[in-house]
Coordinates of C-alpha atoms in Angstrom, one line a residue:
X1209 CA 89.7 37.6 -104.0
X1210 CA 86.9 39.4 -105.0
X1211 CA 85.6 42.2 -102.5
X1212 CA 82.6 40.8 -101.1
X1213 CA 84.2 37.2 -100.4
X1214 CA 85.5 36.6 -96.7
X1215 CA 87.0 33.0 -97.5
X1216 CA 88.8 31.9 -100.6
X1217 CA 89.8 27.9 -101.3
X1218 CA 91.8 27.0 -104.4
X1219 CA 93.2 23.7 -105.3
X1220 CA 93.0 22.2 -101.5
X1221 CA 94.7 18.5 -101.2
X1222 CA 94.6 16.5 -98.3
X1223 CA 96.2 13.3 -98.1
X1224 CA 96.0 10.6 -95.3
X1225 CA 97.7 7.1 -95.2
X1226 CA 96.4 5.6 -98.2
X1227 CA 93.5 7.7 -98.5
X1228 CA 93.0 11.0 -100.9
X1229 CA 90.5 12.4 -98.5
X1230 CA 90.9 16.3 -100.7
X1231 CA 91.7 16.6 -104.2
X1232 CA 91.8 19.7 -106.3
X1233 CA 88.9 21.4 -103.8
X1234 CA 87.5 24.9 -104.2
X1235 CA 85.5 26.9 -102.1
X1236 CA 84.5 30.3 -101.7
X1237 CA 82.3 32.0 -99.2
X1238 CA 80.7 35.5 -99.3
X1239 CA 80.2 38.1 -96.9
X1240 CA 76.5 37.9 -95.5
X1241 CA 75.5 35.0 -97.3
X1242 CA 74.5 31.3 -95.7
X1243 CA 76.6 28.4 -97.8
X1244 CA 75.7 25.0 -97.5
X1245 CA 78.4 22.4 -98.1
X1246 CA 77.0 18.9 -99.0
X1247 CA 78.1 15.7 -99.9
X1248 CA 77.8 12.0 -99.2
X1249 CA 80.0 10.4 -95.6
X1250 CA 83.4 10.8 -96.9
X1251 CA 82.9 13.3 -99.4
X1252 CA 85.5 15.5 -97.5
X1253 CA 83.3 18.1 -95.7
X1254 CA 84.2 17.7 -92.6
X1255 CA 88.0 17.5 -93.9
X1256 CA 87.8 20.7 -95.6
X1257 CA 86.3 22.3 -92.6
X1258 CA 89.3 21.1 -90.4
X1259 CA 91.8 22.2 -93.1
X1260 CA 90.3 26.2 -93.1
X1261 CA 89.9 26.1 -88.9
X1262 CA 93.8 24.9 -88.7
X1263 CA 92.7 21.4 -87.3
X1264 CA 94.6 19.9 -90.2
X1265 CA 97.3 21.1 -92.1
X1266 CA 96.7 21.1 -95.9
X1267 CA 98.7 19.1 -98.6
X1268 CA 98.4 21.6 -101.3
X1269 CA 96.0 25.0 -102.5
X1270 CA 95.9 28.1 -100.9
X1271 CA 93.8 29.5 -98.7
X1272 CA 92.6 33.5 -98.8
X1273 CA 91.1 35.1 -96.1
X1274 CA 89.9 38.9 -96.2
X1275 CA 91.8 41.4 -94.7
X1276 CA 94.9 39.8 -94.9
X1277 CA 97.2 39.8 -97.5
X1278 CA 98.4 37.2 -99.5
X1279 CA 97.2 33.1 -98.7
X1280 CA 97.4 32.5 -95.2
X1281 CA 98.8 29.5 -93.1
X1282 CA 96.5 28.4 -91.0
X1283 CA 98.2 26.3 -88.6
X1284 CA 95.9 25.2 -85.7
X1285 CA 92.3 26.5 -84.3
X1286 CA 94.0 29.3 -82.5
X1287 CA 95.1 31.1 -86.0
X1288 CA 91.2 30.3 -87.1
X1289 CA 90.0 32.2 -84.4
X1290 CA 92.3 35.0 -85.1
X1291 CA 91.1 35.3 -88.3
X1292 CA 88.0 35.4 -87.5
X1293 CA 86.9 31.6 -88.2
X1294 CA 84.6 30.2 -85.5
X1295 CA 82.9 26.9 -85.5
X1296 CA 80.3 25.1 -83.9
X1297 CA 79.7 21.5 -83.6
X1298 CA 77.3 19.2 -83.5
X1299 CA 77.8 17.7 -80.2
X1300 CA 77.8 21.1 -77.8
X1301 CA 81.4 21.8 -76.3
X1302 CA 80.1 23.9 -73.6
X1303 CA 80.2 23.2 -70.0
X1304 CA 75.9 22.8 -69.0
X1305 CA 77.0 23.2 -65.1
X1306 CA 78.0 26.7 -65.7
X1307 CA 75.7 29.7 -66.3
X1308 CA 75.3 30.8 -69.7
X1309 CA 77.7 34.0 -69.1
X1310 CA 80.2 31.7 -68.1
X1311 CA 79.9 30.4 -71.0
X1312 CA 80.2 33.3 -73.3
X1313 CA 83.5 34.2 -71.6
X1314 CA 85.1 30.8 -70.6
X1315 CA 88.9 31.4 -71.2
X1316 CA 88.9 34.8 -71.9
X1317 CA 89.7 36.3 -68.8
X1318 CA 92.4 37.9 -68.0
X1319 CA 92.4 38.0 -64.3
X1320 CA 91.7 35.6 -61.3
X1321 CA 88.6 37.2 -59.9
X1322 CA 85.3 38.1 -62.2
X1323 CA 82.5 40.3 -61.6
X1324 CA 79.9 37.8 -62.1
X1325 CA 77.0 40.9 -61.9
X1326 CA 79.0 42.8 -64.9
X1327 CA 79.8 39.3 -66.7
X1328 CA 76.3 38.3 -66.4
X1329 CA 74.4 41.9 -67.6
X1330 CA 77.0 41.9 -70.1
X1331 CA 76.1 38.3 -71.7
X1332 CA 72.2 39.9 -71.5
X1333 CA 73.1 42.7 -74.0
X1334 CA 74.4 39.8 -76.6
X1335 CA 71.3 37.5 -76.0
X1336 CA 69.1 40.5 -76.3
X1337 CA 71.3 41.8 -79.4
X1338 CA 71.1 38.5 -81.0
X1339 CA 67.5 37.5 -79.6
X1340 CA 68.4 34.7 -77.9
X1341 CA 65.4 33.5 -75.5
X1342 CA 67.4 33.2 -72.2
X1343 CA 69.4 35.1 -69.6
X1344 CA 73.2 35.1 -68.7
X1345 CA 72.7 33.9 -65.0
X1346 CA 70.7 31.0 -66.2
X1347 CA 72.4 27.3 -65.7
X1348 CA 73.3 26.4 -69.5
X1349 CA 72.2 22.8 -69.0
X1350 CA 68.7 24.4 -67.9
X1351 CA 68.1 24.9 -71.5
X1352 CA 66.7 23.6 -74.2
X1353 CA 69.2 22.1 -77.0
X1354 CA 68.9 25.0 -79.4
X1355 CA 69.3 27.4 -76.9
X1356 CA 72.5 25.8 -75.9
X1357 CA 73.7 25.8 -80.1
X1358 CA 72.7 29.6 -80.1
X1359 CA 75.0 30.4 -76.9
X1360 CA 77.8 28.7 -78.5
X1361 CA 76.7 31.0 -81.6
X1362 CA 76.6 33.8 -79.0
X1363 CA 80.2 32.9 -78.2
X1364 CA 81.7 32.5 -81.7
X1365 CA 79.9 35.9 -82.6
X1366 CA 81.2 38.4 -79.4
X1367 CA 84.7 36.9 -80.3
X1368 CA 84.0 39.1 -83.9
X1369 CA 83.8 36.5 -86.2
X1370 CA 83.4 37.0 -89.6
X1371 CA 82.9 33.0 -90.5
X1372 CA 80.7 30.9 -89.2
X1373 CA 80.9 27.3 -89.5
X1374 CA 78.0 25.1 -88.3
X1375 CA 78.0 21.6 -88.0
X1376 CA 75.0 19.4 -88.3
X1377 CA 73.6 22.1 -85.9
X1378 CA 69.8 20.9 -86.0
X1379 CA 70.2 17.2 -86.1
X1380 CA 68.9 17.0 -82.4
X1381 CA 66.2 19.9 -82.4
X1382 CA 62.6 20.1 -83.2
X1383 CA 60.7 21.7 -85.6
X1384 CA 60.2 24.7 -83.6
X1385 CA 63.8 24.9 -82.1
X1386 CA 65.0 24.9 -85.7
X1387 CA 63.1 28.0 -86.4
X1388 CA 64.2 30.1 -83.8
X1389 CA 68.2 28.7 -84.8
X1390 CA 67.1 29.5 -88.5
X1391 CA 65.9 33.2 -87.0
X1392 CA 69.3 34.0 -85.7
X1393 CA 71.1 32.6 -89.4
X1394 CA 69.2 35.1 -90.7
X1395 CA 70.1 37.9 -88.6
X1396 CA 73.4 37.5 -88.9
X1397 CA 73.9 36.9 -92.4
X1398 CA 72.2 40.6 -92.3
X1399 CA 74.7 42.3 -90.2
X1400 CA 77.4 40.5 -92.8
X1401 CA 78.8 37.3 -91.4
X1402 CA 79.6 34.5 -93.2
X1403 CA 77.7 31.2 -92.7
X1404 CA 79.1 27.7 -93.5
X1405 CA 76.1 25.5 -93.2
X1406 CA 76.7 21.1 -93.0
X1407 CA 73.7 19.6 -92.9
X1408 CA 71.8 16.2 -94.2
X1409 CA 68.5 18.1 -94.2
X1410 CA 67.9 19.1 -97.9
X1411 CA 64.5 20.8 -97.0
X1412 CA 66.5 23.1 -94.3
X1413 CA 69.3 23.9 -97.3
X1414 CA 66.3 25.5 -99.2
X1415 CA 65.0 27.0 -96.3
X1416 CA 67.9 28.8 -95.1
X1417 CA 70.7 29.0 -98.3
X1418 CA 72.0 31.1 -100.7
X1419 CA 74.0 28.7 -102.6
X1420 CA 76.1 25.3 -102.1
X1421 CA 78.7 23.8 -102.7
X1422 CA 78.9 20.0 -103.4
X1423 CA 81.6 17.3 -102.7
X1424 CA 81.9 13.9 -103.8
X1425 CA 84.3 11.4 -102.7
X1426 CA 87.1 14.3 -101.9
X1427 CA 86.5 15.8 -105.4
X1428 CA 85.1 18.9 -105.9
X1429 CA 81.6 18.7 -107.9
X1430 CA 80.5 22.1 -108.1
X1431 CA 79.2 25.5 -106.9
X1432 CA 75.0 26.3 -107.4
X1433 CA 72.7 28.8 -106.5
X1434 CA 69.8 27.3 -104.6
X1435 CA 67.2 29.3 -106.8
X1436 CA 68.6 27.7 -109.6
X1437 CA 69.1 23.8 -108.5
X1438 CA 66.0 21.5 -108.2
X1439 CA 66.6 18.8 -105.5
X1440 CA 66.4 16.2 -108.3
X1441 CA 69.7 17.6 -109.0
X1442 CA 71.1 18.9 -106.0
X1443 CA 70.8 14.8 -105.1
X1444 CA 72.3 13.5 -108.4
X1445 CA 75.3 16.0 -107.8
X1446 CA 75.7 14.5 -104.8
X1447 CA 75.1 10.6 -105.6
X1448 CA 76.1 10.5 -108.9
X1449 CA 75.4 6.8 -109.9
X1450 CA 73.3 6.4 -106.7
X1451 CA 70.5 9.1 -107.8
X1452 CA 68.6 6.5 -110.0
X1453 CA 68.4 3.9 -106.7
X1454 CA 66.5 6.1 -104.8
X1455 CA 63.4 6.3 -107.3
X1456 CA 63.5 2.5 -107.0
X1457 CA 63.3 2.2 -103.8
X1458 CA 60.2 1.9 -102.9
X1459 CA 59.4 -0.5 -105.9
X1460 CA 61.4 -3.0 -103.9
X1461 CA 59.1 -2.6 -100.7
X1462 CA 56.8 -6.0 -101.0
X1463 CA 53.5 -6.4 -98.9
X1464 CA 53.0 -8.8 -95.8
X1465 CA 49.9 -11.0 -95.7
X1466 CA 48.4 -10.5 -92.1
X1467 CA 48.4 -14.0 -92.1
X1468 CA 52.2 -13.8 -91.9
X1469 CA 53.7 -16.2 -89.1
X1470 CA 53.9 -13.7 -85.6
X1471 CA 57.5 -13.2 -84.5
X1472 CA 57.2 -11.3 -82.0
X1473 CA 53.7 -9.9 -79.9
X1474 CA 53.6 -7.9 -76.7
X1475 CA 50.5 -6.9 -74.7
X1476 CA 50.1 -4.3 -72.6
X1477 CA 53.9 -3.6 -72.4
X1478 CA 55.2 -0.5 -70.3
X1479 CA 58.3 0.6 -69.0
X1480 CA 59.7 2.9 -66.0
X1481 CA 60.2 5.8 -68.4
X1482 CA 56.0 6.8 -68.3
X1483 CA 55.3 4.4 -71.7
X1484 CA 51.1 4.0 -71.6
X1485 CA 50.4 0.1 -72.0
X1486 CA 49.9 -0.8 -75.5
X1487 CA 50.0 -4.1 -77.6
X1488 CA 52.0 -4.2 -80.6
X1489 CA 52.9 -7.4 -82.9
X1490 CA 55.4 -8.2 -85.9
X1491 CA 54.9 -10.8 -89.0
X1492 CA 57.7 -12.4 -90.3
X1493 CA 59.8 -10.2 -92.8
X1494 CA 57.9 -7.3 -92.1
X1495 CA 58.9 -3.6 -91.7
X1496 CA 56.9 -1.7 -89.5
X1497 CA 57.7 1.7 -87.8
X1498 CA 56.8 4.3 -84.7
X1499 CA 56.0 7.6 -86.2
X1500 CA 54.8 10.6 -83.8
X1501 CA 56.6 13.6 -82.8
X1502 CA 59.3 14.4 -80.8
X1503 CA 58.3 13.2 -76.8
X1504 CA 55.5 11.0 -78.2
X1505 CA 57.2 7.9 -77.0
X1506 CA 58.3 5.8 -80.1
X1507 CA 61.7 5.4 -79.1
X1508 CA 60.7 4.5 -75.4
X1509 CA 58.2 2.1 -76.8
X1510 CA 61.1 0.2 -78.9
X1511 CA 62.9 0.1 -75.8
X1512 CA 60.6 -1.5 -73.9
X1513 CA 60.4 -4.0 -76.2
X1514 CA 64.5 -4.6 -76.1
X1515 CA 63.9 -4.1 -72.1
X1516 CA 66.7 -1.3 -72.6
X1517 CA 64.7 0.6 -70.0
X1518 CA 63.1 -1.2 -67.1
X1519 CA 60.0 -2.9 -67.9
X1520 CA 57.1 -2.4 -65.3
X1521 CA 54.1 -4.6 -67.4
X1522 CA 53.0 -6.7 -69.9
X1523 CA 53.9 -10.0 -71.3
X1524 CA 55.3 -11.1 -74.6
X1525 CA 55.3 -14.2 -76.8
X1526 CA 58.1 -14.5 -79.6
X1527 CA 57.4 -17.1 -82.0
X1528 CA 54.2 -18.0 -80.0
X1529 CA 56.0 -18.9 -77.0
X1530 CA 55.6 -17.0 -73.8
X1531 CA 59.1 -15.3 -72.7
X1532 CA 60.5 -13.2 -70.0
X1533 CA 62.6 -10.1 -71.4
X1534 CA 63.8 -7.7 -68.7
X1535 CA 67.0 -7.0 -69.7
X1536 CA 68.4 -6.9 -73.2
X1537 CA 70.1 -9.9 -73.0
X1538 CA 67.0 -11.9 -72.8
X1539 CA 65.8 -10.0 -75.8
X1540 CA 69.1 -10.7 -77.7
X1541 CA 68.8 -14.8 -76.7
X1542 CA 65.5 -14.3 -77.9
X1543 CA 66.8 -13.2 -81.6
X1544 CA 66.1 -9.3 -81.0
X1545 CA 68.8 -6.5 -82.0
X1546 CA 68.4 -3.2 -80.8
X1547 CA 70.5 -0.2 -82.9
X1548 CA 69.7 2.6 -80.5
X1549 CA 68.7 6.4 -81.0
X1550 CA 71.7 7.7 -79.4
X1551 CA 74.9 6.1 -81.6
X1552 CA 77.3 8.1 -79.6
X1553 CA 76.7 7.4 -76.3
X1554 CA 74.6 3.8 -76.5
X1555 CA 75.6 2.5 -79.6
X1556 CA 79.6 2.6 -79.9
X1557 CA 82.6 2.2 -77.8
X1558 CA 84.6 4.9 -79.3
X1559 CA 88.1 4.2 -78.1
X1560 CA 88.1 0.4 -79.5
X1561 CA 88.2 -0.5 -83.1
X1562 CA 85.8 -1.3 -85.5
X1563 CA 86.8 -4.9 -85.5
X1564 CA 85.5 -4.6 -81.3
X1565 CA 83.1 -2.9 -81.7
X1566 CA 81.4 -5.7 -84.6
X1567 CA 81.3 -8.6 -82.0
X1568 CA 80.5 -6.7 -79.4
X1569 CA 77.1 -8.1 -79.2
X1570 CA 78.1 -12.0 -80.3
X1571 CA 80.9 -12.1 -77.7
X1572 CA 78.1 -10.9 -75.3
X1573 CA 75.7 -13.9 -76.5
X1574 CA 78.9 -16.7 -76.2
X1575 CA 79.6 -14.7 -72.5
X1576 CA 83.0 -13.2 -71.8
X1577 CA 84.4 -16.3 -70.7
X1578 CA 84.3 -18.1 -74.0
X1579 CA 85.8 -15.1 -76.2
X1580 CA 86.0 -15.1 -79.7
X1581 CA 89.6 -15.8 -81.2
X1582 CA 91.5 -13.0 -83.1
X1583 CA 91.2 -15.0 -86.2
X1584 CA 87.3 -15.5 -85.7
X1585 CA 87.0 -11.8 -84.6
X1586 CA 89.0 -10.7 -88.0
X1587 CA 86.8 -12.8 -90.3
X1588 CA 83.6 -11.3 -89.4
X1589 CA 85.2 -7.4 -89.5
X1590 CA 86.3 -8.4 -93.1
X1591 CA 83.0 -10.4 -94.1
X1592 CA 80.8 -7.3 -92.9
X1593 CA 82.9 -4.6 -93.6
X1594 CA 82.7 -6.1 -97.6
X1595 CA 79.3 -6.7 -97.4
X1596 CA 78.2 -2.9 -96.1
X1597 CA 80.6 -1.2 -97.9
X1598 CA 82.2 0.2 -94.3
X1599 CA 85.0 2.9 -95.1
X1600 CA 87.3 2.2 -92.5
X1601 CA 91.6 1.9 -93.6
X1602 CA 91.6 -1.1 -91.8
X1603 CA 89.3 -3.1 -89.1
X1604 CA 92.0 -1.8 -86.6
X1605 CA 90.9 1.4 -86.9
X1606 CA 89.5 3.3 -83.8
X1607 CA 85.7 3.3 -84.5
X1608 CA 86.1 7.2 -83.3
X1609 CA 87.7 8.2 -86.6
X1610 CA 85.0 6.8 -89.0
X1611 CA 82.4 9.4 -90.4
X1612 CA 78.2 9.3 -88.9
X1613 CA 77.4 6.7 -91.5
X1614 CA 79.9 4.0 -91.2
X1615 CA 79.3 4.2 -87.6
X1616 CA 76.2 3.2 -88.2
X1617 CA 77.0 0.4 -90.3
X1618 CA 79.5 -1.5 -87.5
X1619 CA 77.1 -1.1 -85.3
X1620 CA 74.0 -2.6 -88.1
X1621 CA 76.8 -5.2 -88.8
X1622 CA 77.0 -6.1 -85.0
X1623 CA 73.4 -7.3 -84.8
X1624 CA 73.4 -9.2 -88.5
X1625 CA 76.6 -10.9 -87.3
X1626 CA 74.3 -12.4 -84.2
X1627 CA 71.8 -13.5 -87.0
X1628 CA 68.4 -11.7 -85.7
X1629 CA 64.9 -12.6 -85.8
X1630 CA 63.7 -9.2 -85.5
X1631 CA 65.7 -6.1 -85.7
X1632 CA 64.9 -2.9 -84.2
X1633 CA 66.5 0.6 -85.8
X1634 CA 66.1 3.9 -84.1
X1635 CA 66.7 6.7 -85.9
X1636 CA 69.4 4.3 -88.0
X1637 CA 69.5 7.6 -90.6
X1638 CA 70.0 10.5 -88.9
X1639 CA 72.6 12.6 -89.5
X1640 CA 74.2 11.0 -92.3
X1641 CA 74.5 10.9 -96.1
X1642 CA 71.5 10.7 -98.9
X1643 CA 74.0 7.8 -100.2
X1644 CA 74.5 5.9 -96.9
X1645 CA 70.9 6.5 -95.6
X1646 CA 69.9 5.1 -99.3
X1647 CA 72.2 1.9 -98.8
X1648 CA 70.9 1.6 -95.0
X1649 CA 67.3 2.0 -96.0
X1650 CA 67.9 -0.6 -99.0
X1651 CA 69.7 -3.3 -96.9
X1652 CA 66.5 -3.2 -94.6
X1653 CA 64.2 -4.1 -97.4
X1654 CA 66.9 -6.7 -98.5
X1655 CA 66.7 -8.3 -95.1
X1656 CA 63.2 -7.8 -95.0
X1657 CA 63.0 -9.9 -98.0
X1658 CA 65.3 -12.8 -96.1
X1659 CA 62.6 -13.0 -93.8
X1660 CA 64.1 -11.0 -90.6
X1661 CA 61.3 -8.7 -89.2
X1662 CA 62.2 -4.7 -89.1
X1663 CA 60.9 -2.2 -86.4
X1664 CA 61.9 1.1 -88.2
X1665 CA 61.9 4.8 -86.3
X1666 CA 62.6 8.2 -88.3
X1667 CA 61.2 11.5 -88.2
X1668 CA 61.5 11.8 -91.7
X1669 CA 58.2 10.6 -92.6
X1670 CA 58.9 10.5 -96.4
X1671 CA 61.5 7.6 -95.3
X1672 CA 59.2 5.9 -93.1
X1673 CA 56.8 6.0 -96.1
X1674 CA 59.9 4.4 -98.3
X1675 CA 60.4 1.5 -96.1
X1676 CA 57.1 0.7 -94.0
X1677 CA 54.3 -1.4 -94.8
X1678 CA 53.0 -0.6 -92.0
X1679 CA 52.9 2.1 -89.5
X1680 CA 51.7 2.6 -85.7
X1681 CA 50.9 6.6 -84.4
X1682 CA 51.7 7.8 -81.2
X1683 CA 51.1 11.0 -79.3
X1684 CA 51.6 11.2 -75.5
X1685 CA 53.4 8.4 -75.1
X1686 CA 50.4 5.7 -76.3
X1687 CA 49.4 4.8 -80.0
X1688 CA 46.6 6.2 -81.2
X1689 CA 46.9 4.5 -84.6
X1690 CA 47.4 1.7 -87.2
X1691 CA 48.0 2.5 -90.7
X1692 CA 49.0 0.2 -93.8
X1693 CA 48.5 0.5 -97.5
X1694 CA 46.2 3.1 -99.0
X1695 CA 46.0 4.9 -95.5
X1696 CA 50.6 5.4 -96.0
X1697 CA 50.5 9.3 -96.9
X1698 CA 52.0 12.3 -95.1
X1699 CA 48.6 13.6 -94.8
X1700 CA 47.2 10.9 -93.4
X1701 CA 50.1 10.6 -90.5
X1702 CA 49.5 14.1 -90.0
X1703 CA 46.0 13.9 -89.3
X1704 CA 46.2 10.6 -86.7
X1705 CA 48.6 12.5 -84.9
X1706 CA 46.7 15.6 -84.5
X1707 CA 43.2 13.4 -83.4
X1708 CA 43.4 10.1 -84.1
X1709 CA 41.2 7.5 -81.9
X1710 CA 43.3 5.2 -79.7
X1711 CA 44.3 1.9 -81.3
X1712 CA 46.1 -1.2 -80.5
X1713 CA 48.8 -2.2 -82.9

């Protein structure tokens, strides 16, 4: 090892039942320095990261760590912490109904009674050493989400770690949330700690990183300075093969006449969760989207729509005939899928396979007392998991142990199985792969084309922009724009969002 790296992987394998999920892997991180590791769903990342925190044993390599002599054996978390080797996730393991001291110092005490006062003014000097805007007595689940990443930071860093590992730490914080997490990055990359950075957000990579290290498909690709790697690049690296789709992509968005056949039209819809009134429509084979910052109400407003949260007003007409949706089962018998925000906790059942999970929504629509035969049940897994490309090792599989992205895709192959009219997709991207949010974002178009109509939320607006021909604006919870061809631009979006007049979609 040389005398300024802190972790050394050579040569790691990791095998699986009839999966290579490592080959031949390097990876080296230096002291003080922020490395982003990158790669497609399935590329390995999150197997590598397992394999150095003792999660998973390793097949073959070695593994150097400074300070000690020789490769070490990491055999389970414990070791990882020993060495130094913290990690935090993307979902935050903390316990919100204890203070943030408690925290800190959960299972680290050696005897039965604390004293809270000391823990507590203790916990301050950290915050305060590492400028983290809250206070050790405070209730954890009082704060904001990137104050709750930054105390399990706080934790990771008082136990003297010299690597840091984070997760997909900003996929649910705002812009301004993601600075102050980027602030404390910073800060400790200059007092010498070692940062292993996952993330999908390529603009954050060349905010924040030094260099990165790119997987494919369990293979090593290479190792780049940031300064030195144009995105173009960075994303071929990462697709290979794929790179060339994505400047297609939007030359396979087509234009809707406005004189398309009405598939779905709502007026002066509102829900219990504080939704204004508004009026919205859909054409047949359209893609439309909710843009607006976090809080503005797009995802509410799509709820609404699937009656996921109560309805309080309005009346809606699908294929010019009045209905009455107040629950999402009148929306589904009404042709309407809903893939929701939150794919952990409303979109998948994580203990049942991915087979279950596929015809979760048909069995609903055929009622629990006709149920679908194992045969019937088997076909459709096999039929969708072809046709999406799912990487399960069988339809058996506990829907738990597939990556972000192939989640995503059971649960996108649930709705095509029940045949939709009109599709709804919150946030179907985030979190996941350039290569599976390219194949998501190209099967929408696809069944735009096949005439189903597409309701599409991101807060990526350059995605929005890829797939949208048209767009509404909302700020405050009630549109306050309508925008379609020449209007589509960042700067444009930007601008209605800021001041734009209130409009009716």
């Amino acid at each position: 090892m040389r005398e300024d790296e802190v972790v050394t992987m050579r040569g790691i394998y990791k095998e699986f039942p009839g999966v290579k999920a490592l080959e031949n892997v390097n990876f080296t991180l230096r002291k003080g320095e922020i490395h982003a590791l990158m790669g497609e769903n399935g590329a390995g990342k999150s197997t590598l990261v397992k394999v150095l925190t003792g999660v998973y044993p390793k097949d073959g390599g070695e593994i150097c760590i400074s300070g000690v002599e020789g490769p070490v054996n990491i055999k389970s978390p414990q070791d990882a912490q020993d060495l130094g080797i913290s990690t935090v996730y993307q979902e935050i393991t903390l316990c919100p109904n204890l203070s943030v001291a408690e925290n800190i110092f959960i299972g680290r005490g050696k005897y039965t009674f604390v004293n809270k006062r000391a823990q507590e003014k203790k916990a301050d000097d950290i915050l305060t050493r590492l400028n983290i805007p809250t206070k050790g007595a405070q209730q954890l689940g009082s704060c904001s989400l990137a104050v709750q990443q930054m105390v399990a930071i706080a934790r990771a860093v008082d136990m003297e770690c010299k690597v840091l590992i984070l997760d997909e730490p900003t996929s649910s914080l705002d812009e301004r949330e993601v600075a102050l997490l980027f602030t404390l990055m910073r800060d400790l990359k200059a007092k010498g700690v070692g940062i292993i950075f996952i993330t999908h957000f390529l603009e954050q990579v060349y905010e924040v990183c030094d260099r990165i290290t790119v997987l494919r498909n369990g293979h090593y690709v290479g190792e780049y300075l940031l300064s030195e790697m144009p995105r173009v690049d960075l994303i071929s690296a990462m697709l290979g093969k794929h790179a060339e789709d994505m400047t297609n992509l939007k030359n396979e968005k087509r234009a809707v006449s406005k004189d398309a056949e009405v598939v779905y039209s709502a007026k002066h819809l509102s829900s219990a969760e504080g939704v204004r009134p508004f009026d919205f429509v859909i054409h047949k084979g359209e893609v439309n989207g909710f843009t607006g910052l976090l809080g503005s109400g797009r995802s509410e407003s799509v709820r609404a729509i699937f009656a996921a949260d109560r309805v309080t007003g309005g009346s809606v007409e699908v294929d010019g005939v009045k209905k009455k949706i107040r629950r999402p089962k009148d929306a589904m018998k009404s042709k309407i899928g809903y893939l929701p925000e939150d794919r952990k906790g409303d979109g998948i059942i994580q203990d049942l396979s991915v087979r279950e999970n596929l015809i979760l929504a048909m069995q609903v629509l055929d009622g629990f007392f006709k149920p679908l035969s194992k045969r019937k049940q088997e076909e459709f897994a096999d039929e969708f998991i072809k046709l999406l490309d799912i990487k399960t090792a069988s339809k058996e599989t506990p829907i738990k142990s597939l990556s972000g992205g192939n989640q995503q895709k059971v649960i996108l192959a649930r709705w095509l199985l029940t045949h939709p009219q009109y599709l709804i997709l919150d946030e179907p991207t985030r979190g996941i792969d350039v290569g599976t949010k390219l194949e998501i974002q190209k099967q929408v178009l696809k069944l735009a084309k096949e005439g189903v109509s597409v309701t599409f939320i991101s807060s990526e607006i350059p995605e929005m922009l890829a797939v949208c021909q048209r767009l509404i604006v909302m700020r405050d919870r009630k549109i306050v724009g309508e925008l379609q061809g020449e209007e589509l631009s960042q700067d444009v979006i930007m601008q209605t969002i800021a001041g734009g007049e209130v409009q009716n979609a």
